[in-house]
């Protein structure tokens, strides 16, 4: 008799625990609601850090426009923890599109812009990327510790 009454109690307890775990899932697990945000960050370019332009350009940050209209990014800034700053020139990202900000040198296009640096920006052992509006307001940020070289922020 006790076994039969214990089973429903155990089931109820397990259900309550599962419900509370689901209710406390981190907000970052939810899909991004819209607007401009940081996406994938390749903070450690694959292979050896040779400081060649190809290696520098394999280090990048994706910025995604999840909104319903194109956005002009002139004056937006991308910053790291040490203060390295990329400031967008006149650049439009279409609705639903992503722009990739490469560390090295290259020619800007609709989907790629280049920081034109000769050295790496993102720290492989931990850093924080910040996307800042021209007004100085923090729009989005994403941080990481030591890992596999890639961070998916949203």
mmCIF file with all atom_site columns, C-alpha atoms in Angstrom:
data_model
loop_
_atom_site.group_PDB
_atom_site.id
_atom_site.type_symbol
_atom_site.label_atom_id
_atom_site.label_alt_id
_atom_site.label_comp_id
_atom_site.label_asym_id
_atom_site.label_entity_id
_atom_site.label_seq_id
_atom_site.pdbx_PDB_ins_code
_atom_site.Cartn_x
_atom_site.Cartn_y
_atom_site.Cartn_z
_atom_site.occupancy
_atom_site.B_iso_or_equiv
_atom_site.pdbx_formal_charge
_atom_site.auth_seq_id
_atom_site.auth_comp_id
_atom_site.auth_asym_id
_atom_site.auth_atom_id
_atom_site.pdbx_PDB_model_num
ATOM 1   C CA . UNK A 1 1   ? 0.000  0.000  0.000   1.00 0.00 ? 1   UNK A CA 1
ATOM 2   C CA . UNK A 1 2   ? 2.758  2.476  0.817   1.00 0.00 ? 2   UNK A CA 1
ATOM 3   C CA . UNK A 1 3   ? 4.476  1.791  -2.479  1.00 0.00 ? 3   UNK A CA 1
ATOM 4   C CA . UNK A 1 4   ? 1.346  2.730  -4.399  1.00 0.00 ? 4   UNK A CA 1
ATOM 5   C CA . UNK A 1 5   ? 0.932  5.999  -2.500  1.00 0.00 ? 5   UNK A CA 1
ATOM 6   C CA . UNK A 1 6   ? 4.640  6.818  -2.717  1.00 0.00 ? 6   UNK A CA 1
ATOM 7   C CA . UNK A 1 7   ? 4.694  6.527  -6.514  1.00 0.00 ? 7   UNK A CA 1
ATOM 8   C CA . UNK A 1 8   ? 2.127  9.314  -7.124  1.00 0.00 ? 8   UNK A CA 1
ATOM 9   C CA . UNK A 1 9   ? 3.917  11.502 -4.588  1.00 0.00 ? 9   UNK A CA 1
ATOM 10  C CA . UNK A 1 10  ? 7.264  10.893 -6.285  1.00 0.00 ? 10  UNK A CA 1
ATOM 11  C CA . UNK A 1 11  ? 5.726  11.622 -9.668  1.00 0.00 ? 11  UNK A CA 1
ATOM 12  C CA . UNK A 1 12  ? 4.197  14.846 -8.396  1.00 0.00 ? 12  UNK A CA 1
ATOM 13  C CA . UNK A 1 13  ? 7.517  15.905 -6.857  1.00 0.00 ? 13  UNK A CA 1
ATOM 14  C CA . UNK A 1 14  ? 9.404  15.120 -10.074 1.00 0.00 ? 14  UNK A CA 1
ATOM 15  C CA . UNK A 1 15  ? 6.831  17.064 -12.122 1.00 0.00 ? 15  UNK A CA 1
ATOM 16  C CA . UNK A 1 16  ? 7.080  20.067 -9.799  1.00 0.00 ? 16  UNK A CA 1
ATOM 17  C CA . UNK A 1 17  ? 10.891 19.964 -9.945  1.00 0.00 ? 17  UNK A CA 1
ATOM 18  C CA . UNK A 1 18  ? 10.885 19.770 -13.753 1.00 0.00 ? 18  UNK A CA 1
ATOM 19  C CA . UNK A 1 19  ? 8.435  22.661 -13.942 1.00 0.00 ? 19  UNK A CA 1
ATOM 20  C CA . UNK A 1 20  ? 10.571 24.822 -11.677 1.00 0.00 ? 20  UNK A CA 1
ATOM 21  C CA . UNK A 1 21  ? 13.699 24.013 -13.704 1.00 0.00 ? 21  UNK A CA 1
ATOM 22  C CA . UNK A 1 22  ? 11.955 25.017 -16.921 1.00 0.00 ? 22  UNK A CA 1
ATOM 23  C CA . UNK A 1 23  ? 10.643 28.207 -15.356 1.00 0.00 ? 23  UNK A CA 1
ATOM 24  C CA . UNK A 1 24  ? 14.156 29.178 -14.256 1.00 0.00 ? 24  UNK A CA 1
ATOM 25  C CA . UNK A 1 25  ? 15.815 28.644 -17.662 1.00 0.00 ? 25  UNK A CA 1
ATOM 26  C CA . UNK A 1 26  ? 18.167 31.545 -18.416 1.00 0.00 ? 26  UNK A CA 1
ATOM 27  C CA . UNK A 1 27  ? 16.812 34.366 -20.536 1.00 0.00 ? 27  UNK A CA 1
ATOM 28  C CA . UNK A 1 28  ? 19.680 33.852 -22.982 1.00 0.00 ? 28  UNK A CA 1
ATOM 29  C CA . UNK A 1 29  ? 18.094 30.549 -23.968 1.00 0.00 ? 29  UNK A CA 1
ATOM 30  C CA . UNK A 1 30  ? 15.113 32.439 -25.381 1.00 0.00 ? 30  UNK A CA 1
ATOM 31  C CA . UNK A 1 31  ? 15.200 33.593 -28.979 1.00 0.00 ? 31  UNK A CA 1
ATOM 32  C CA . UNK A 1 32  ? 16.262 37.176 -29.572 1.00 0.00 ? 32  UNK A CA 1
ATOM 33  C CA . UNK A 1 33  ? 13.228 39.438 -29.866 1.00 0.00 ? 33  UNK A CA 1
ATOM 34  C CA . UNK A 1 34  ? 14.483 41.689 -32.614 1.00 0.00 ? 34  UNK A CA 1
ATOM 35  C CA . UNK A 1 35  ? 16.795 44.511 -33.468 1.00 0.00 ? 35  UNK A CA 1
ATOM 36  C CA . UNK A 1 36  ? 20.542 44.697 -33.788 1.00 0.00 ? 36  UNK A CA 1
ATOM 37  C CA . UNK A 1 37  ? 22.609 42.247 -31.724 1.00 0.00 ? 37  UNK A CA 1
ATOM 38  C CA . UNK A 1 38  ? 25.875 40.350 -31.502 1.00 0.00 ? 38  UNK A CA 1
ATOM 39  C CA . UNK A 1 39  ? 25.769 36.889 -33.035 1.00 0.00 ? 39  UNK A CA 1
ATOM 40  C CA . UNK A 1 40  ? 28.695 34.528 -33.518 1.00 0.00 ? 40  UNK A CA 1
ATOM 41  C CA . UNK A 1 41  ? 32.165 35.591 -32.416 1.00 0.00 ? 41  UNK A CA 1
ATOM 42  C CA . UNK A 1 42  ? 35.247 33.765 -33.691 1.00 0.00 ? 42  UNK A CA 1
ATOM 43  C CA . UNK A 1 43  ? 37.622 35.069 -31.027 1.00 0.00 ? 43  UNK A CA 1
ATOM 44  C CA . UNK A 1 44  ? 40.451 32.633 -31.785 1.00 0.00 ? 44  UNK A CA 1
ATOM 45  C CA . UNK A 1 45  ? 41.168 32.227 -35.480 1.00 0.00 ? 45  UNK A CA 1
ATOM 46  C CA . UNK A 1 46  ? 41.662 28.569 -36.449 1.00 0.00 ? 46  UNK A CA 1
ATOM 47  C CA . UNK A 1 47  ? 45.244 27.296 -36.517 1.00 0.00 ? 47  UNK A CA 1
ATOM 48  C CA . UNK A 1 48  ? 48.326 29.077 -35.246 1.00 0.00 ? 48  UNK A CA 1
ATOM 49  C CA . UNK A 1 49  ? 48.173 32.812 -34.541 1.00 0.00 ? 49  UNK A CA 1
ATOM 50  C CA . UNK A 1 50  ? 50.518 33.858 -37.358 1.00 0.00 ? 50  UNK A CA 1
ATOM 51  C CA . UNK A 1 51  ? 49.320 37.479 -37.665 1.00 0.00 ? 51  UNK A CA 1
ATOM 52  C CA . UNK A 1 52  ? 48.946 37.018 -41.411 1.00 0.00 ? 52  UNK A CA 1
ATOM 53  C CA . UNK A 1 53  ? 46.010 38.885 -42.915 1.00 0.00 ? 53  UNK A CA 1
ATOM 54  C CA . UNK A 1 54  ? 44.225 35.574 -43.534 1.00 0.00 ? 54  UNK A CA 1
ATOM 55  C CA . UNK A 1 55  ? 44.614 34.629 -39.878 1.00 0.00 ? 55  UNK A CA 1
ATOM 56  C CA . UNK A 1 56  ? 43.526 38.088 -38.700 1.00 0.00 ? 56  UNK A CA 1
ATOM 57  C CA . UNK A 1 57  ? 40.439 37.942 -40.917 1.00 0.00 ? 57  UNK A CA 1
ATOM 58  C CA . UNK A 1 58  ? 39.514 34.539 -39.483 1.00 0.00 ? 58  UNK A CA 1
ATOM 59  C CA . UNK A 1 59  ? 38.929 36.416 -36.204 1.00 0.00 ? 59  UNK A CA 1
ATOM 60  C CA . UNK A 1 60  ? 35.551 38.160 -36.500 1.00 0.00 ? 60  UNK A CA 1
ATOM 61  C CA . UNK A 1 61  ? 32.284 39.254 -34.919 1.00 0.00 ? 61  UNK A CA 1
ATOM 62  C CA . UNK A 1 62  ? 28.892 38.797 -36.567 1.00 0.00 ? 62  UNK A CA 1
ATOM 63  C CA . UNK A 1 63  ? 26.329 41.542 -35.964 1.00 0.00 ? 63  UNK A CA 1
ATOM 64  C CA . UNK A 1 64  ? 22.788 40.595 -36.924 1.00 0.00 ? 64  UNK A CA 1
ATOM 65  C CA . UNK A 1 65  ? 19.846 42.825 -37.757 1.00 0.00 ? 65  UNK A CA 1
ATOM 66  C CA . UNK A 1 66  ? 16.881 40.771 -36.613 1.00 0.00 ? 66  UNK A CA 1
ATOM 67  C CA . UNK A 1 67  ? 14.532 43.710 -37.177 1.00 0.00 ? 67  UNK A CA 1
ATOM 68  C CA . UNK A 1 68  ? 12.036 44.365 -39.949 1.00 0.00 ? 68  UNK A CA 1
ATOM 69  C CA . UNK A 1 69  ? 13.839 47.285 -41.570 1.00 0.00 ? 69  UNK A CA 1
ATOM 70  C CA . UNK A 1 70  ? 17.367 48.160 -42.661 1.00 0.00 ? 70  UNK A CA 1
ATOM 71  C CA . UNK A 1 71  ? 19.600 49.969 -40.185 1.00 0.00 ? 71  UNK A CA 1
ATOM 72  C CA . UNK A 1 72  ? 22.266 52.602 -40.770 1.00 0.00 ? 72  UNK A CA 1
ATOM 73  C CA . UNK A 1 73  ? 25.260 51.725 -38.561 1.00 0.00 ? 73  UNK A CA 1
ATOM 74  C CA . UNK A 1 74  ? 27.288 54.936 -38.985 1.00 0.00 ? 74  UNK A CA 1
ATOM 75  C CA . UNK A 1 75  ? 28.827 55.753 -35.606 1.00 0.00 ? 75  UNK A CA 1
ATOM 76  C CA . UNK A 1 76  ? 28.022 52.386 -33.947 1.00 0.00 ? 76  UNK A CA 1
ATOM 77  C CA . UNK A 1 77  ? 31.023 50.993 -32.102 1.00 0.00 ? 77  UNK A CA 1
ATOM 78  C CA . UNK A 1 78  ? 32.331 47.487 -31.431 1.00 0.00 ? 78  UNK A CA 1
ATOM 79  C CA . UNK A 1 79  ? 34.663 47.388 -28.398 1.00 0.00 ? 79  UNK A CA 1
ATOM 80  C CA . UNK A 1 80  ? 36.628 44.822 -26.429 1.00 0.00 ? 80  UNK A CA 1
ATOM 81  C CA . UNK A 1 81  ? 37.688 44.828 -22.757 1.00 0.00 ? 81  UNK A CA 1
ATOM 82  C CA . UNK A 1 82  ? 40.970 46.637 -23.405 1.00 0.00 ? 82  UNK A CA 1
ATOM 83  C CA . UNK A 1 83  ? 39.383 49.457 -25.373 1.00 0.00 ? 83  UNK A CA 1
ATOM 84  C CA . UNK A 1 84  ? 40.095 48.438 -28.965 1.00 0.00 ? 84  UNK A CA 1
ATOM 85  C CA . UNK A 1 85  ? 37.273 50.075 -30.893 1.00 0.00 ? 85  UNK A CA 1
ATOM 86  C CA . UNK A 1 86  ? 35.894 49.648 -34.392 1.00 0.00 ? 86  UNK A CA 1
ATOM 87  C CA . UNK A 1 87  ? 33.610 52.518 -35.435 1.00 0.00 ? 87  UNK A CA 1
ATOM 88  C CA . UNK A 1 88  ? 31.280 51.841 -38.325 1.00 0.00 ? 88  UNK A CA 1
ATOM 89  C CA . UNK A 1 89  ? 31.516 54.204 -41.283 1.00 0.00 ? 89  UNK A CA 1
ATOM 90  C CA . UNK A 1 90  ? 28.378 54.833 -43.308 1.00 0.00 ? 90  UNK A CA 1
ATOM 91  C CA . UNK A 1 91  ? 27.106 51.262 -43.592 1.00 0.00 ? 91  UNK A CA 1
ATOM 92  C CA . UNK A 1 92  ? 23.611 49.815 -43.934 1.00 0.00 ? 92  UNK A CA 1
ATOM 93  C CA . UNK A 1 93  ? 22.672 46.309 -42.835 1.00 0.00 ? 93  UNK A CA 1
ATOM 94  C CA . UNK A 1 94  ? 19.455 45.009 -44.372 1.00 0.00 ? 94  UNK A CA 1
ATOM 95  C CA . UNK A 1 95  ? 16.591 43.534 -42.345 1.00 0.00 ? 95  UNK A CA 1
ATOM 96  C CA . UNK A 1 96  ? 17.300 39.921 -41.419 1.00 0.00 ? 96  UNK A CA 1
ATOM 97  C CA . UNK A 1 97  ? 20.950 40.171 -42.528 1.00 0.00 ? 97  UNK A CA 1
ATOM 98  C CA . UNK A 1 98  ? 24.306 39.868 -40.809 1.00 0.00 ? 98  UNK A CA 1
ATOM 99  C CA . UNK A 1 99  ? 27.473 41.891 -41.190 1.00 0.00 ? 99  UNK A CA 1
ATOM 100 C CA . UNK A 1 100 ? 30.777 40.241 -40.275 1.00 0.00 ? 100 UNK A CA 1
ATOM 101 C CA . UNK A 1 101 ? 33.438 42.521 -38.779 1.00 0.00 ? 101 UNK A CA 1
ATOM 102 C CA . UNK A 1 102 ? 36.860 41.013 -39.595 1.00 0.00 ? 102 UNK A CA 1
ATOM 103 C CA . UNK A 1 103 ? 39.940 42.036 -37.629 1.00 0.00 ? 103 UNK A CA 1
ATOM 104 C CA . UNK A 1 104 ? 42.312 42.232 -40.619 1.00 0.00 ? 104 UNK A CA 1
ATOM 105 C CA . UNK A 1 105 ? 42.377 44.166 -43.871 1.00 0.00 ? 105 UNK A CA 1
ATOM 106 C CA . UNK A 1 106 ? 40.051 43.908 -46.842 1.00 0.00 ? 106 UNK A CA 1
ATOM 107 C CA . UNK A 1 107 ? 37.451 45.644 -48.965 1.00 0.00 ? 107 UNK A CA 1
ATOM 108 C CA . UNK A 1 108 ? 34.074 46.299 -47.354 1.00 0.00 ? 108 UNK A CA 1
ATOM 109 C CA . UNK A 1 109 ? 30.978 44.751 -48.938 1.00 0.00 ? 109 UNK A CA 1
ATOM 110 C CA . UNK A 1 110 ? 27.301 44.330 -48.019 1.00 0.00 ? 110 UNK A CA 1
ATOM 111 C CA . UNK A 1 111 ? 28.119 41.460 -45.660 1.00 0.00 ? 111 UNK A CA 1
ATOM 112 C CA . UNK A 1 112 ? 31.740 42.077 -44.587 1.00 0.00 ? 112 UNK A CA 1
ATOM 113 C CA . UNK A 1 113 ? 33.628 45.006 -43.082 1.00 0.00 ? 113 UNK A CA 1
ATOM 114 C CA . UNK A 1 114 ? 37.281 45.145 -42.071 1.00 0.00 ? 114 UNK A CA 1
ATOM 115 C CA . UNK A 1 115 ? 38.873 46.653 -38.970 1.00 0.00 ? 115 UNK A CA 1
ATOM 116 C CA . UNK A 1 116 ? 42.188 46.968 -40.874 1.00 0.00 ? 116 UNK A CA 1
ATOM 117 C CA . UNK A 1 117 ? 44.299 45.928 -37.889 1.00 0.00 ? 117 UNK A CA 1
ATOM 118 C CA . UNK A 1 118 ? 47.672 44.215 -38.005 1.00 0.00 ? 118 UNK A CA 1
ATOM 119 C CA . UNK A 1 119 ? 47.179 42.447 -34.676 1.00 0.00 ? 119 UNK A CA 1
ATOM 120 C CA . UNK A 1 120 ? 44.437 40.435 -32.986 1.00 0.00 ? 120 UNK A CA 1
ATOM 121 C CA . UNK A 1 121 ? 41.691 42.087 -30.935 1.00 0.00 ? 121 UNK A CA 1
ATOM 122 C CA . UNK A 1 122 ? 39.809 39.375 -29.071 1.00 0.00 ? 122 UNK A CA 1
ATOM 123 C CA . UNK A 1 123 ? 41.500 37.675 -26.121 1.00 0.00 ? 123 UNK A CA 1
ATOM 124 C CA . UNK A 1 124 ? 41.478 33.876 -26.433 1.00 0.00 ? 124 UNK A CA 1
ATOM 125 C CA . UNK A 1 125 ? 41.323 33.339 -22.665 1.00 0.00 ? 125 UNK A CA 1
ATOM 126 C CA . UNK A 1 126 ? 38.382 35.649 -22.000 1.00 0.00 ? 126 UNK A CA 1
ATOM 127 C CA . UNK A 1 127 ? 37.022 38.936 -23.247 1.00 0.00 ? 127 UNK A CA 1
ATOM 128 C CA . UNK A 1 128 ? 33.808 40.850 -23.768 1.00 0.00 ? 128 UNK A CA 1
ATOM 129 C CA . UNK A 1 129 ? 32.451 42.299 -26.999 1.00 0.00 ? 129 UNK A CA 1
ATOM 130 C CA . UNK A 1 130 ? 30.257 45.378 -26.704 1.00 0.00 ? 130 UNK A CA 1
ATOM 131 C CA . UNK A 1 131 ? 28.010 46.873 -29.361 1.00 0.00 ? 131 UNK A CA 1
ATOM 132 C CA . UNK A 1 132 ? 27.478 50.554 -28.594 1.00 0.00 ? 132 UNK A CA 1
ATOM 133 C CA . UNK A 1 133 ? 25.059 53.003 -30.220 1.00 0.00 ? 133 UNK A CA 1
ATOM 134 C CA . UNK A 1 134 ? 26.363 56.345 -31.547 1.00 0.00 ? 134 UNK A CA 1
ATOM 135 C CA . UNK A 1 135 ? 24.778 57.972 -28.456 1.00 0.00 ? 135 UNK A CA 1
ATOM 136 C CA . UNK A 1 136 ? 27.111 55.908 -26.237 1.00 0.00 ? 136 UNK A CA 1
ATOM 137 C CA . UNK A 1 137 ? 24.355 53.584 -24.979 1.00 0.00 ? 137 UNK A CA 1
ATOM 138 C CA . UNK A 1 138 ? 25.297 49.919 -24.692 1.00 0.00 ? 138 UNK A CA 1
ATOM 139 C CA . UNK A 1 139 ? 23.089 47.989 -27.113 1.00 0.00 ? 139 UNK A CA 1
ATOM 140 C CA . UNK A 1 140 ? 24.404 44.438 -26.596 1.00 0.00 ? 140 UNK A CA 1
ATOM 141 C CA . UNK A 1 141 ? 27.348 42.613 -25.069 1.00 0.00 ? 141 UNK A CA 1
ATOM 142 C CA . UNK A 1 142 ? 28.726 39.099 -25.037 1.00 0.00 ? 142 UNK A CA 1
ATOM 143 C CA . UNK A 1 143 ? 31.526 37.658 -22.935 1.00 0.00 ? 143 UNK A CA 1
ATOM 144 C CA . UNK A 1 144 ? 33.470 34.407 -22.865 1.00 0.00 ? 144 UNK A CA 1
ATOM 145 C CA . UNK A 1 145 ? 36.197 32.635 -20.959 1.00 0.00 ? 145 UNK A CA 1
ATOM 146 C CA . UNK A 1 146 ? 38.713 30.075 -22.101 1.00 0.00 ? 146 UNK A CA 1
ATOM 147 C CA . UNK A 1 147 ? 36.988 27.878 -24.661 1.00 0.00 ? 147 UNK A CA 1
ATOM 148 C CA . UNK A 1 148 ? 37.030 26.470 -28.156 1.00 0.00 ? 148 UNK A CA 1
ATOM 149 C CA . UNK A 1 149 ? 37.546 29.794 -29.954 1.00 0.00 ? 149 UNK A CA 1
ATOM 150 C CA . UNK A 1 150 ? 33.897 30.420 -30.858 1.00 0.00 ? 150 UNK A CA 1
ATOM 151 C CA . UNK A 1 151 ? 31.094 32.056 -28.888 1.00 0.00 ? 151 UNK A CA 1
ATOM 152 C CA . UNK A 1 152 ? 27.495 32.163 -30.128 1.00 0.00 ? 152 UNK A CA 1
ATOM 153 C CA . UNK A 1 153 ? 25.903 35.073 -28.315 1.00 0.00 ? 153 UNK A CA 1
ATOM 154 C CA . UNK A 1 154 ? 22.298 34.937 -29.590 1.00 0.00 ? 154 UNK A CA 1
#
